[in-house]
PDB file of C-alpha atoms in Angstrom:
ATOM      1  CA  UNK R   1      70.832 123.646  76.912  1.00  0.00           C
ATOM      2  CA  UNK R   2      69.311 126.918  78.119  1.00  0.00           C
ATOM      3  CA  UNK R   3      67.097 127.474  75.083  1.00  0.00           C
ATOM      4  CA  UNK R   4      64.904 124.378  75.755  1.00  0.00           C
ATOM      5  CA  UNK R   5      64.562 125.467  79.386  1.00  0.00           C
ATOM      6  CA  UNK R   6      63.542 128.978  78.306  1.00  0.00           C
ATOM      7  CA  UNK R   7      61.039 127.514  75.851  1.00  0.00           C
ATOM      8  CA  UNK R   8      59.606 125.257  78.548  1.00  0.00           C
ATOM      9  CA  UNK R   9      59.459 128.105  81.043  1.00  0.00           C
ATOM     10  CA  UNK R  10      57.664 130.289  78.506  1.00  0.00           C
ATOM     11  CA  UNK R  11      55.124 127.533  77.917  1.00  0.00           C
ATOM     12  CA  UNK R  12      54.604 127.121  81.680  1.00  0.00           C
ATOM     13  CA  UNK R  13      54.196 130.881  82.082  1.00  0.00           C
ATOM     14  CA  UNK R  14      51.646 131.056  79.289  1.00  0.00           C
ATOM     15  CA  UNK R  15      49.678 128.118  80.693  1.00  0.00           C
ATOM     16  CA  UNK R  16      49.743 129.642  84.181  1.00  0.00           C
ATOM     17  CA  UNK R  17      48.556 132.997  82.809  1.00  0.00           C
ATOM     18  CA  UNK R  18      45.687 131.315  80.971  1.00  0.00           C
ATOM     19  CA  UNK R  19      44.738 129.349  84.072  1.00  0.00           C
ATOM     20  CA  UNK R  20      44.965 132.557  86.123  1.00  0.00           C
ATOM     21  CA  UNK R  21      42.565 134.261  83.742  1.00  0.00           C
ATOM     22  CA  UNK R  22      40.142 131.342  84.017  1.00  0.00           C
ATOM     23  CA  UNK R  23      40.365 131.352  87.815  1.00  0.00           C
ATOM     24  CA  UNK R  24      39.888 135.121  87.908  1.00  0.00           C
ATOM     25  CA  UNK R  25      36.740 134.709  85.809  1.00  0.00           C
ATOM     26  CA  UNK R  26      35.526 132.029  88.232  1.00  0.00           C
ATOM     27  CA  UNK R  27      36.111 134.417  91.131  1.00  0.00           C
ATOM     28  CA  UNK R  28      34.109 137.136  89.375  1.00  0.00           C
ATOM     29  CA  UNK R  29      31.280 134.697  88.718  1.00  0.00           C
ATOM     30  CA  UNK R  30      31.321 133.782  92.417  1.00  0.00           C
ATOM     31  CA  UNK R  31      30.978 137.474  93.284  1.00  0.00           C
ATOM     32  CA  UNK R  32      28.093 137.872  90.832  1.00  0.00           C
ATOM     33  CA  UNK R  33      26.421 134.834  92.354  1.00  0.00           C
ATOM     34  CA  UNK R  34      26.678 136.334  95.829  1.00  0.00           C
ATOM     35  CA  UNK R  35      25.113 139.579  94.589  1.00  0.00           C
ATOM     36  CA  UNK R  36      22.201 137.597  93.131  1.00  0.00           C
ATOM     37  CA  UNK R  37      21.694 135.713  96.394  1.00  0.00           C
ATOM     38  CA  UNK R  38      21.767 138.952  98.375  1.00  0.00           C
ATOM     39  CA  UNK R  39      19.167 140.472  96.031  1.00  0.00           C
ATOM     40  CA  UNK R  40      16.974 137.414  96.493  1.00  0.00           C
ATOM     41  CA  UNK R  41      17.107 137.742 100.269  1.00  0.00           C
ATOM     42  CA  UNK R  42      16.351 141.438  99.978  1.00  0.00           C
ATOM     43  CA  UNK R  43      13.249 140.657  97.911  1.00  0.00           C
ATOM     44  CA  UNK R  44      12.065 138.167 100.528  1.00  0.00           C
ATOM     45  CA  UNK R  45      12.574 140.683 103.305  1.00  0.00           C
ATOM     46  CA  UNK R  46      10.553 143.427 101.577  1.00  0.00           C
ATOM     47  CA  UNK R  47       7.316 141.849 102.819  1.00  0.00           C
ATOM     48  CA  UNK R  48       8.478 141.802 106.455  1.00  0.00           C
ATOM     49  CA  UNK R  49       7.972 144.926 108.626  1.00  0.00           C
ATOM     50  CA  UNK R  50      10.982 147.209 108.248  1.00  0.00           C
ATOM     51  CA  UNK R  51      12.613 146.919 111.706  1.00  0.00           C
ATOM     52  CA  UNK R  52      12.296 143.161 111.853  1.00  0.00           C
ATOM     53  CA  UNK R  53      13.245 142.862 108.189  1.00  0.00           C
ATOM     54  CA  UNK R  54      16.437 144.860 108.659  1.00  0.00           C
ATOM     55  CA  UNK R  55      17.469 142.797 111.672  1.00  0.00           C
ATOM     56  CA  UNK R  56      16.730 139.515 109.910  1.00  0.00           C
ATOM     57  CA  UNK R  57      18.351 140.714 106.718  1.00  0.00           C
ATOM     58  CA  UNK R  58      21.548 141.723 108.451  1.00  0.00           C
ATOM     59  CA  UNK R  59      21.653 138.485 110.415  1.00  0.00           C
ATOM     60  CA  UNK R  60      21.126 136.382 107.279  1.00  0.00           C
ATOM     61  CA  UNK R  61      23.329 138.343 104.914  1.00  0.00           C
ATOM     62  CA  UNK R  62      26.384 139.004 107.091  1.00  0.00           C
ATOM     63  CA  UNK R  63      27.711 135.415 107.040  1.00  0.00           C
ATOM     64  CA  UNK R  64      26.866 135.075 103.352  1.00  0.00           C
ATOM     65  CA  UNK R  65      28.776 138.254 102.488  1.00  0.00           C
ATOM     66  CA  UNK R  66      31.764 137.038 104.500  1.00  0.00           C
ATOM     67  CA  UNK R  67      31.770 133.703 102.681  1.00  0.00           C
ATOM     68  CA  UNK R  68      31.534 135.337  99.281  1.00  0.00           C
ATOM     69  CA  UNK R  69      34.516 137.578 100.069  1.00  0.00           C
ATOM     70  CA  UNK R  70      36.579 134.462 100.756  1.00  0.00           C
ATOM     71  CA  UNK R  71      35.836 132.827  97.378  1.00  0.00           C
ATOM     72  CA  UNK R  72      37.977 135.178  95.246  1.00  0.00           C
ATOM     73  CA  UNK R  73      40.817 134.914  97.786  1.00  0.00           C
ATOM     74  CA  UNK R  74      40.652 131.121  97.718  1.00  0.00           C
ATOM     75  CA  UNK R  75      40.693 131.110  93.919  1.00  0.00           C
ATOM     76  CA  UNK R  76      43.802 133.317  93.913  1.00  0.00           C
ATOM     77  CA  UNK R  77      45.571 131.116  96.463  1.00  0.00           C
ATOM     78  CA  UNK R  78      44.784 128.038  94.383  1.00  0.00           C
ATOM     79  CA  UNK R  79      46.092 129.738  91.256  1.00  0.00           C
ATOM     80  CA  UNK R  80      49.378 130.610  92.947  1.00  0.00           C
ATOM     81  CA  UNK R  81      49.821 127.063  94.256  1.00  0.00           C
ATOM     82  CA  UNK R  82      49.003 125.611  90.845  1.00  0.00           C
ATOM     83  CA  UNK R  83      51.573 127.875  89.205  1.00  0.00           C
ATOM     84  CA  UNK R  84      54.191 126.916  91.805  1.00  0.00           C
ATOM     85  CA  UNK R  85      53.597 123.192  91.276  1.00  0.00           C
ATOM     86  CA  UNK R  86      53.791 123.501  87.496  1.00  0.00           C
ATOM     87  CA  UNK R  87      57.028 125.491  87.715  1.00  0.00           C
ATOM     88  CA  UNK R  88      58.507 122.925  90.127  1.00  0.00           C
ATOM     89  CA  UNK R  89      57.679 120.147  87.664  1.00  0.00           C
ATOM     90  CA  UNK R  90      59.366 122.045  84.834  1.00  0.00           C
ATOM     91  CA  UNK R  91      62.482 122.819  86.859  1.00  0.00           C
ATOM     92  CA  UNK R  92      62.824 119.234  88.090  1.00  0.00           C
ATOM     93  CA  UNK R  93      62.251 117.784  84.630  1.00  0.00           C
ATOM     94  CA  UNK R  94      59.245 115.791  85.812  1.00  0.00           C
ATOM     95  CA  UNK R  95      56.339 115.656  83.408  1.00  0.00           C
ATOM     96  CA  UNK R  96      52.846 117.019  83.877  1.00  0.00           C
ATOM     97  CA  UNK R  97      51.802 113.471  84.778  1.00  0.00           C
ATOM     98  CA  UNK R  98      53.469 114.042  88.176  1.00  0.00           C
ATOM     99  CA  UNK R  99      51.232 117.039  88.943  1.00  0.00           C
ATOM    100  CA  UNK R 100      48.752 115.076  91.068  1.00  0.00           C
ATOM    101  CA  UNK R 101      51.493 113.237  92.899  1.00  0.00           C
ATOM    102  CA  UNK R 102      53.372 116.439  93.788  1.00  0.00           C
ATOM    103  CA  UNK R 103      50.244 118.365  94.741  1.00  0.00           C
ATOM    104  CA  UNK R 104      49.158 115.513  97.056  1.00  0.00           C
ATOM    105  CA  UNK R 105      52.590 115.491  98.705  1.00  0.00           C
ATOM    106  CA  UNK R 106      52.471 119.266  99.203  1.00  0.00           C
ATOM    107  CA  UNK R 107      48.945 119.146 100.656  1.00  0.00           C
ATOM    108  CA  UNK R 108      49.922 116.261 102.952  1.00  0.00           C
ATOM    109  CA  UNK R 109      52.921 118.156 104.353  1.00  0.00           C
ATOM    110  CA  UNK R 110      50.955 121.391 104.759  1.00  0.00           C
ATOM    111  CA  UNK R 111      48.096 119.589 106.516  1.00  0.00           C
ATOM    112  CA  UNK R 112      50.460 118.177 109.148  1.00  0.00           C
ATOM    113  CA  UNK R 113      52.465 121.344 109.794  1.00  0.00           C
ATOM    114  CA  UNK R 114      52.086 125.057 110.388  1.00  0.00           C
ATOM    115  CA  UNK R 115      53.233 125.763 106.820  1.00  0.00           C
ATOM    116  CA  UNK R 116      50.683 126.719 104.205  1.00  0.00           C
ATOM    117  CA  UNK R 117      50.420 124.812 100.946  1.00  0.00           C
ATOM    118  CA  UNK R 118      51.975 127.816  99.176  1.00  0.00           C
ATOM    119  CA  UNK R 119      54.943 127.775 101.544  1.00  0.00           C
ATOM    120  CA  UNK R 120      55.457 124.050 101.032  1.00  0.00           C
ATOM    121  CA  UNK R 121      55.134 124.598  97.276  1.00  0.00           C
ATOM    122  CA  UNK R 122      57.893 127.225  97.481  1.00  0.00           C
ATOM    123  CA  UNK R 123      60.068 124.715  99.351  1.00  0.00           C
ATOM    124  CA  UNK R 124      59.458 122.106  96.646  1.00  0.00           C
ATOM    125  CA  UNK R 125      60.407 124.677  94.022  1.00  0.00           C
ATOM    126  CA  UNK R 126      63.625 125.563  95.869  1.00  0.00           C
ATOM    127  CA  UNK R 127      64.543 121.882  96.128  1.00  0.00           C
ATOM    128  CA  UNK R 128      63.950 121.462  92.395  1.00  0.00           C
ATOM    129  CA  UNK R 129      66.217 124.444  91.712  1.00  0.00           C
ATOM    130  CA  UNK R 130      68.863 122.781  93.875  1.00  0.00           C
ATOM    131  CA  UNK R 131      68.741 119.769  91.537  1.00  0.00           C
ATOM    132  CA  UNK R 132      66.573 117.386  93.560  1.00  0.00           C
ATOM    133  CA  UNK R 133      64.595 114.773  91.667  1.00  0.00           C
ATOM    134  CA  UNK R 134      60.826 114.496  92.147  1.00  0.00           C
ATOM    135  CA  UNK R 135      61.221 111.576  94.577  1.00  0.00           C
ATOM    136  CA  UNK R 136      63.897 113.461  96.523  1.00  0.00           C
ATOM    137  CA  UNK R 137      61.674 116.540  96.689  1.00  0.00           C
ATOM    138  CA  UNK R 138      58.744 114.534  98.072  1.00  0.00           C
ATOM    139  CA  UNK R 139      61.007 112.825 100.621  1.00  0.00           C
ATOM    140  CA  UNK R 140      62.704 116.050 101.743  1.00  0.00           C
ATOM    141  CA  UNK R 141      59.747 118.440 102.057  1.00  0.00           C
ATOM    142  CA  UNK R 142      58.535 117.238 105.477  1.00  0.00           C
ATOM    143  CA  UNK R 143      62.025 117.438 106.982  1.00  0.00           C
ATOM    144  CA  UNK R 144      62.663 120.917 105.572  1.00  0.00           C
ATOM    145  CA  UNK R 145      59.343 122.160 106.943  1.00  0.00           C
ATOM    146  CA  UNK R 146      60.050 120.598 110.361  1.00  0.00           C
ATOM    147  CA  UNK R 147      63.513 122.196 110.423  1.00  0.00           C
ATOM    148  CA  UNK R 148      61.994 125.574 109.524  1.00  0.00           C
ATOM    149  CA  UNK R 149      59.407 125.209 112.275  1.00  0.00           C
ATOM    150  CA  UNK R 150      62.054 124.168 114.816  1.00  0.00           C
ATOM    151  CA  UNK R 151      64.265 127.139 114.008  1.00  0.00           C
ATOM    152  CA  UNK R 152      61.409 129.602 113.637  1.00  0.00           C
ATOM    153  CA  UNK R 153      62.254 130.475 110.050  1.00  0.00           C
TER     154      UNK R 153
END
């Protein structure tokens, strides 16, 4: 009984690693894109007198730099949530076809509470480990999050 679970877990781990690599590449491409945009703005500002150009450049580039720093973080957060959902599906015995259903339920609970999607995903995973079915997990998540919020845990 354990060997099929180990095989499934290995497959999930491999798929998550591959997806992580793809998401990491996407994050790097986002960083490269931001560098290109910054260079473009710098080229535009070359023709403007230096003092004014520096002020305009800093004003234009500061928000852009901040946004581009967020992209790799967002990609990493998505990767972690994706991995958590896939592991929950494997533990619960639900197929990959339930991925969208579970991810929607997690996002719904996280959007109506103080819990992040990753935290709700961890709750779903814990419920799966406790033997809950997919329907039971979806039904229980909101209550578990509300109890955690009420108790400050």
